[in-house]
Tab-separated table of C-alpha atoms in Angstrom:
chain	number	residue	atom	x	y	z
A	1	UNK	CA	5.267	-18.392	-5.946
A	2	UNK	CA	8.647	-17.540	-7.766
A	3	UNK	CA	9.452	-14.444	-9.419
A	4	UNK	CA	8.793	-15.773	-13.032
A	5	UNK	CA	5.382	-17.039	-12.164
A	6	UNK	CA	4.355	-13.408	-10.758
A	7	UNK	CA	5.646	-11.738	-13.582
A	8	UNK	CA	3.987	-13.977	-15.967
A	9	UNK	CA	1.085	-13.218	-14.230
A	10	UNK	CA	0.544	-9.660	-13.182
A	11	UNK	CA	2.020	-8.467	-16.729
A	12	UNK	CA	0.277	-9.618	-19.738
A	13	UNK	CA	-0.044	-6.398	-21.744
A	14	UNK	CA	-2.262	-8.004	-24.673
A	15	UNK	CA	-4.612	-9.660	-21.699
A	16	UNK	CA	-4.542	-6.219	-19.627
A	17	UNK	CA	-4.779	-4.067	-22.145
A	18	UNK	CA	-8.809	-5.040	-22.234
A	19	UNK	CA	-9.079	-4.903	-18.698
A	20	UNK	CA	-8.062	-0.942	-18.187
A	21	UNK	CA	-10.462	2.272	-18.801
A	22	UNK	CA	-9.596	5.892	-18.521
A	23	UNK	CA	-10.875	7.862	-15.903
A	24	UNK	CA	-10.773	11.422	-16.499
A	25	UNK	CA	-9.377	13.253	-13.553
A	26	UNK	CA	-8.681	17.236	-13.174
A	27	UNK	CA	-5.637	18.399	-11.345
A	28	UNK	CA	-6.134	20.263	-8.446
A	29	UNK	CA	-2.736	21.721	-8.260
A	30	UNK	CA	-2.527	23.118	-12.554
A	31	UNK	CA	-5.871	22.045	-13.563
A	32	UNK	CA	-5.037	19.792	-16.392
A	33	UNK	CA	-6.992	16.827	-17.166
A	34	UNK	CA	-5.491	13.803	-17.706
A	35	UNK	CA	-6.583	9.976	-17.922
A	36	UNK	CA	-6.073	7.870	-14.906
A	37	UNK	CA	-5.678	4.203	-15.942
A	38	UNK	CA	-8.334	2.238	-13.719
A	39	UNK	CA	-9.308	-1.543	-13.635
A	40	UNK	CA	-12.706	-2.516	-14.804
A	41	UNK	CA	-14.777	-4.706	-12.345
A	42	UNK	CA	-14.352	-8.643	-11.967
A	43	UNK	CA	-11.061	-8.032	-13.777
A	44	UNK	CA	-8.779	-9.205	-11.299
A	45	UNK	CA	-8.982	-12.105	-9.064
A	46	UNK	CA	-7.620	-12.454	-5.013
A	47	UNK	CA	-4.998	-15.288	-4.926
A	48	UNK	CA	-3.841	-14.836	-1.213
A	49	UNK	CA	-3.824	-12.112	1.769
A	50	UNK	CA	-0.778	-11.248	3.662
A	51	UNK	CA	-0.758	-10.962	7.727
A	52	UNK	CA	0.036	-7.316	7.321
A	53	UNK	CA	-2.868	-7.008	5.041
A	54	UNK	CA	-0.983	-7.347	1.583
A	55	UNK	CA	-3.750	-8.719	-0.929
A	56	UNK	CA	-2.012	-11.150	-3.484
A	57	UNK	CA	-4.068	-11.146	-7.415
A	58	UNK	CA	-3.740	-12.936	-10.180
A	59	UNK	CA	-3.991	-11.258	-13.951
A	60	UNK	CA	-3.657	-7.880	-12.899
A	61	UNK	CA	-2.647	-6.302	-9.837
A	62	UNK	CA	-4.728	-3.095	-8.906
A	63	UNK	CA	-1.919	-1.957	-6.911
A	64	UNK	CA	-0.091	-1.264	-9.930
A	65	UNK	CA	-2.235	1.787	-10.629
A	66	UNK	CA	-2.671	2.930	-7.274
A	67	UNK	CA	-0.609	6.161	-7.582
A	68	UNK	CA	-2.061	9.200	-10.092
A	69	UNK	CA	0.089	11.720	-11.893
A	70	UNK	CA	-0.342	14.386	-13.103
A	71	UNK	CA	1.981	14.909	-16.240
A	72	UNK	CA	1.799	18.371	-16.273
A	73	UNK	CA	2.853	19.780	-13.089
A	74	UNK	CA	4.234	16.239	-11.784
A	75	UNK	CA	1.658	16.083	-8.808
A	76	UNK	CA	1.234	12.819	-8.177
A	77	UNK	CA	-0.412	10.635	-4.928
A	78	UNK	CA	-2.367	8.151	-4.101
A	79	UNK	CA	-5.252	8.711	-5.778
A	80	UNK	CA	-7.915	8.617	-2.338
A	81	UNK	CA	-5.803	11.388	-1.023
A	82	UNK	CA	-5.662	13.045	-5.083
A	83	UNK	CA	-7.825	15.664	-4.684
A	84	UNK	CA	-7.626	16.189	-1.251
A	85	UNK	CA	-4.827	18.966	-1.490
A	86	UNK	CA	-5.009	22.361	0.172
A	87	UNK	CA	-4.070	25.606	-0.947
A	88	UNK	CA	-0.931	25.410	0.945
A	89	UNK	CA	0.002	22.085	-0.569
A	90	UNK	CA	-0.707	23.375	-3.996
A	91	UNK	CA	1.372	26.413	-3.918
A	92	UNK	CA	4.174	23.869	-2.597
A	93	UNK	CA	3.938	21.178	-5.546
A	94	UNK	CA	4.114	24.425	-7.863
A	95	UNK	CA	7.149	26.047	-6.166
A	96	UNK	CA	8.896	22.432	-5.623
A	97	UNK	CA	7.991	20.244	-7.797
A	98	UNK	CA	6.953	21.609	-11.160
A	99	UNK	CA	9.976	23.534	-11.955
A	100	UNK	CA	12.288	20.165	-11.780
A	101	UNK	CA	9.674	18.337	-13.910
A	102	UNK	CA	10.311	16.517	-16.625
A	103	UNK	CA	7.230	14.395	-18.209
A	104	UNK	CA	7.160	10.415	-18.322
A	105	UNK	CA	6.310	8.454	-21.391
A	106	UNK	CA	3.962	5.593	-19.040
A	107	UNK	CA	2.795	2.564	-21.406
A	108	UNK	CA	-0.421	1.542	-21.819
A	109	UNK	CA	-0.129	-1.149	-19.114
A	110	UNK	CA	1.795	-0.495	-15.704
A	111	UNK	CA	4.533	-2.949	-14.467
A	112	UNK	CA	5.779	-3.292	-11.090
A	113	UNK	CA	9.382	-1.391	-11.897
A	114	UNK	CA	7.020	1.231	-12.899
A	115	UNK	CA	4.328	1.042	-10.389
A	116	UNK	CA	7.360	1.292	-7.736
A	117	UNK	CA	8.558	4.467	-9.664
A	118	UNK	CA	5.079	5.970	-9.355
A	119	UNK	CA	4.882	5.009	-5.434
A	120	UNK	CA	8.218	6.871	-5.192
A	121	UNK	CA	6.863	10.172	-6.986
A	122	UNK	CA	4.052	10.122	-4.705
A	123	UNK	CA	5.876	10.191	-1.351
A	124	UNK	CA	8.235	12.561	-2.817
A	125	UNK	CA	5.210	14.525	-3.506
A	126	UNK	CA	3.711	13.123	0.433
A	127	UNK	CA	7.081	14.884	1.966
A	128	UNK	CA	7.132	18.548	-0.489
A	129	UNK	CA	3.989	19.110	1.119
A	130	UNK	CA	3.739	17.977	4.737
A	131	UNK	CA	1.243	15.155	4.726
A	132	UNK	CA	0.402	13.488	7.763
A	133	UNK	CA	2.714	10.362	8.787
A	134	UNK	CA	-0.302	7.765	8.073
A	135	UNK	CA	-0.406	8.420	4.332
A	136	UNK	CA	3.536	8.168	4.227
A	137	UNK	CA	3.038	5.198	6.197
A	138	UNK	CA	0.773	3.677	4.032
A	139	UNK	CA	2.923	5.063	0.729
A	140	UNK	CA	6.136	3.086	1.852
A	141	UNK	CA	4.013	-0.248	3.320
A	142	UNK	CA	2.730	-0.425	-0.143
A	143	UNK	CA	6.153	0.129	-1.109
A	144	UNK	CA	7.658	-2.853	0.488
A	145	UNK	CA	4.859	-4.856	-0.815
A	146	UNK	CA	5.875	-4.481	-4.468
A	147	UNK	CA	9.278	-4.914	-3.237
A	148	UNK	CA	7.816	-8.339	-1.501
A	149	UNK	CA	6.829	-9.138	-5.058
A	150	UNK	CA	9.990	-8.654	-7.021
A	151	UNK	CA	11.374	-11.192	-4.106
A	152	UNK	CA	13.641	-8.251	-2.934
A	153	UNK	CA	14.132	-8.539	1.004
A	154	UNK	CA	17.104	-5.754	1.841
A	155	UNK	CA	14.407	-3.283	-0.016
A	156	UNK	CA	11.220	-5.011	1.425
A	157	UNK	CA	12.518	-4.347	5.082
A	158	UNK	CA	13.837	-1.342	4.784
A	159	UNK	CA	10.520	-0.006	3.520
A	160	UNK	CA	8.514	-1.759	6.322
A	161	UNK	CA	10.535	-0.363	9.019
A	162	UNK	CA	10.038	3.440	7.288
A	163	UNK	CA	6.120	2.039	6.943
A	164	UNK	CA	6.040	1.523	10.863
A	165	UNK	CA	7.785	4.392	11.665
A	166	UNK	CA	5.483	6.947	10.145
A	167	UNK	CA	2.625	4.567	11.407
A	168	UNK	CA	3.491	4.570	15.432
A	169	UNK	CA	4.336	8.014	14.952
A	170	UNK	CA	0.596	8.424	13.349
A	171	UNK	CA	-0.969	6.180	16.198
A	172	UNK	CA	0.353	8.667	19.114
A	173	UNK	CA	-0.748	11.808	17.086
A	174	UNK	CA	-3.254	11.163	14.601
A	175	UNK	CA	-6.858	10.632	15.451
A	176	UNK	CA	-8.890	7.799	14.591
A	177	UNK	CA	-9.464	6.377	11.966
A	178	UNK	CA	-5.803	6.246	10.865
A	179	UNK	CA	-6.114	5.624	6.932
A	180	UNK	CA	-9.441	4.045	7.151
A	181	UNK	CA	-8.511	2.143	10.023
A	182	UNK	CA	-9.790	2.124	13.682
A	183	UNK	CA	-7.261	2.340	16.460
A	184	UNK	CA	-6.711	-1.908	16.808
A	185	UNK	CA	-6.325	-2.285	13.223
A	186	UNK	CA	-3.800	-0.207	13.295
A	187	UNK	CA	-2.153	-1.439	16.807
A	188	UNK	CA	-2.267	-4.651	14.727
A	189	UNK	CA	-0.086	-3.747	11.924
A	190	UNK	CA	1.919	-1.905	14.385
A	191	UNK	CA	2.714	-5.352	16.061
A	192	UNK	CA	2.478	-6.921	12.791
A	193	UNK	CA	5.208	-5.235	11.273
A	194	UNK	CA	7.476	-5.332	14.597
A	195	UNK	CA	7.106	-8.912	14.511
A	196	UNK	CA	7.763	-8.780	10.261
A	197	UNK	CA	11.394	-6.611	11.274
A	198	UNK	CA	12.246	-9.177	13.701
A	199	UNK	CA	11.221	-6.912	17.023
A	200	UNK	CA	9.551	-9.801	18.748
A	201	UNK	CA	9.279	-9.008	22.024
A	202	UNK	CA	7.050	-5.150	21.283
A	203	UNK	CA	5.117	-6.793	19.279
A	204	UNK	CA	3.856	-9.890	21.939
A	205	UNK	CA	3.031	-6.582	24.058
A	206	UNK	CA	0.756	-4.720	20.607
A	207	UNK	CA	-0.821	-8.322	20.360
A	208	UNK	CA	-1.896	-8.695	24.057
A	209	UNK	CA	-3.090	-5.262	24.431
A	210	UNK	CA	-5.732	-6.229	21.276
A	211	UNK	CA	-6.136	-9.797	22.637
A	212	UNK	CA	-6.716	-8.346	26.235
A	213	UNK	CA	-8.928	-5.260	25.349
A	214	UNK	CA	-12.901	-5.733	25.813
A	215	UNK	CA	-12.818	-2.912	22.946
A	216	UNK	CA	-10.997	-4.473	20.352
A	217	UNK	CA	-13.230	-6.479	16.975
A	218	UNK	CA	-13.010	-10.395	17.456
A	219	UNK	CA	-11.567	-10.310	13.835
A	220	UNK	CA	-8.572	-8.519	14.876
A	221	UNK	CA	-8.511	-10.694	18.045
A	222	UNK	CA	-8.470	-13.445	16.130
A	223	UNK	CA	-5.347	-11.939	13.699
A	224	UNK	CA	-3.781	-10.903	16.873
A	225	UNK	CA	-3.753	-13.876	18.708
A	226	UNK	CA	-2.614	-16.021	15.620
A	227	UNK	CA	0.061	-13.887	15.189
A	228	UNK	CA	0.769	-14.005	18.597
A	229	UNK	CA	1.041	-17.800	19.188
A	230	UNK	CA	2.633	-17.990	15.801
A	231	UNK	CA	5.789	-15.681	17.586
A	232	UNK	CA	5.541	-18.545	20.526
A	233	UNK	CA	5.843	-21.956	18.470
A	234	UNK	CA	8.256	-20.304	15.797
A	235	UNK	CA	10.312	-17.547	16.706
A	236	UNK	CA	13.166	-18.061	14.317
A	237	UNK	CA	10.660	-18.473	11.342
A	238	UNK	CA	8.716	-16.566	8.713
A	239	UNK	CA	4.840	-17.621	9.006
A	240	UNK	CA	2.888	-19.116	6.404
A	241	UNK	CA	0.814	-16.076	5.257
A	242	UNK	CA	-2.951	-16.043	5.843
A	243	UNK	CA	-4.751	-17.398	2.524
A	244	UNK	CA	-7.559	-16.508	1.041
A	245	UNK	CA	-9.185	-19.382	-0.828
A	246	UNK	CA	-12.051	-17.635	-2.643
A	247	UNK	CA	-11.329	-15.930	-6.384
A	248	UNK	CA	-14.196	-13.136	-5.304
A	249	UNK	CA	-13.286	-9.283	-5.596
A	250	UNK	CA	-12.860	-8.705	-2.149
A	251	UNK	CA	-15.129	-5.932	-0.367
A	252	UNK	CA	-14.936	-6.105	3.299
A	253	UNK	CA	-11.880	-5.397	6.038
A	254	UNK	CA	-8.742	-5.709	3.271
A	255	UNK	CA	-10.562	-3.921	0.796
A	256	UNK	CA	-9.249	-0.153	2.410
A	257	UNK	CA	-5.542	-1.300	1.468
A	258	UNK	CA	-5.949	-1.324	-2.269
């Protein structure tokens, strides 16, 4: 799908414009309330999912309003992890982050330049205040995603490889569930993106250990061991991704990455 196509479909401001409600969310780091743009149900439809779990939509992309800010203060995550903040990680967002603040005129309807801006305040924010590697894994794989959108390799890899950096380091450390996911998933997207930054030969070894575990879900088996042969019959090329054919909101195993 080429770069005009996407944009022509995944911003339509007059079309969106219908499809977003405010949410009314408190700050837990100044307290102010502010509306969080959210999608209404059925608005968006699944055109394709990625092997590293990427979920491709046509008319409106929810990953565009992933990230919550606070105007205020400029706090700003991913908004499952919003108001999980600490007392510690408060006091830091007020002593680091609030006094270089500046606030942000955001439109009505989010883009991808500005949905990347807002992933970028967020793991700012993920870094100010110590938060484990998995959600700064997870912050910079959905970076490289929009990135994988806009068509932009040099800034699509170099986000993966900082996405599976903070995720092995979150696999040795971190207990299970890592980010919603259960210790294969995430040995799959381990060996995923190894495979995705050219590091073949690791990521035949993530594969087998999934393949060859009496532990591991069939489903991720079965992603393992197509991703594995794929790495066998066509080592010097980029896969075709893995498609989704139905236009239903999804709700099962990709659903935890959007």
């Amino acid at each position: 799908m080429s770069k005009e196509i996407n944009n022509t479909i995944l911003y339509n401001p007059d079309e969106q414009l219908s499809m977003l409600y405010n949410r009314k969310v408190t700050c837990p780091v100044c307290e102010a309330v502010f509306n969080a743009k959210s999608i209404k149900k059925n608005s968006y439809r699944i055109l394709k999912k990625d092997s590293d779990f990427f979920i491709r939509y046509s008319r409106i992309s929810p990953y565009f309003y992933d990230v919550w800010v606070c105007n205020e203060c400029g706090y700003a995550s991913i908004k499952t992890d919003f108001e999980n903040l600490s007392d510690y990680a408060a006091d830091k967002i007020r002593e680091k982050i609030t006094p270089k603040w500046h606030k942000k005129n955001y439109p009505e309807v989010y883009d991808i330049n500005i949905a990347i801006q807002r992933y970028k305040l967020s793991l700012l924010n993920y870094y100010t205040i110590g938060a484990r590697e998995s959600k700064k894994a997870m912050n910079y794989l959905k970076l490289a995603w929009m990135y994988r959108l806009k068509e932009d390799d040099k800034n699509e890899l170099q986000f993966l490889n900082q996405a599976l950096e903070n995720l092995s380091t979150a696999y040795y450390n971190e207990p299970s569930p890592i980010y919603g996911m259960n210790k294969f998933t995430t040995m799959y997207l381990i060996g995923e993106l190894k495979r995705r930054l050219d590091k073949s030969e690791d990521s035949l070894i993530w594969f087998s250990q999934i393949i060859t575990s009496t532990m591991s879900p069939q489903k991720i088996k079965d992603l393992a061991r197509t991703q594995k042969d794929l790495i066998k019959s066509e080592p010097s090329e980029k896969e075709p991704e893995l498609e989704n054919k139905s236009n239903k909101k999804d709700g099962g195993f990709f659903s935890k990455f959007h």
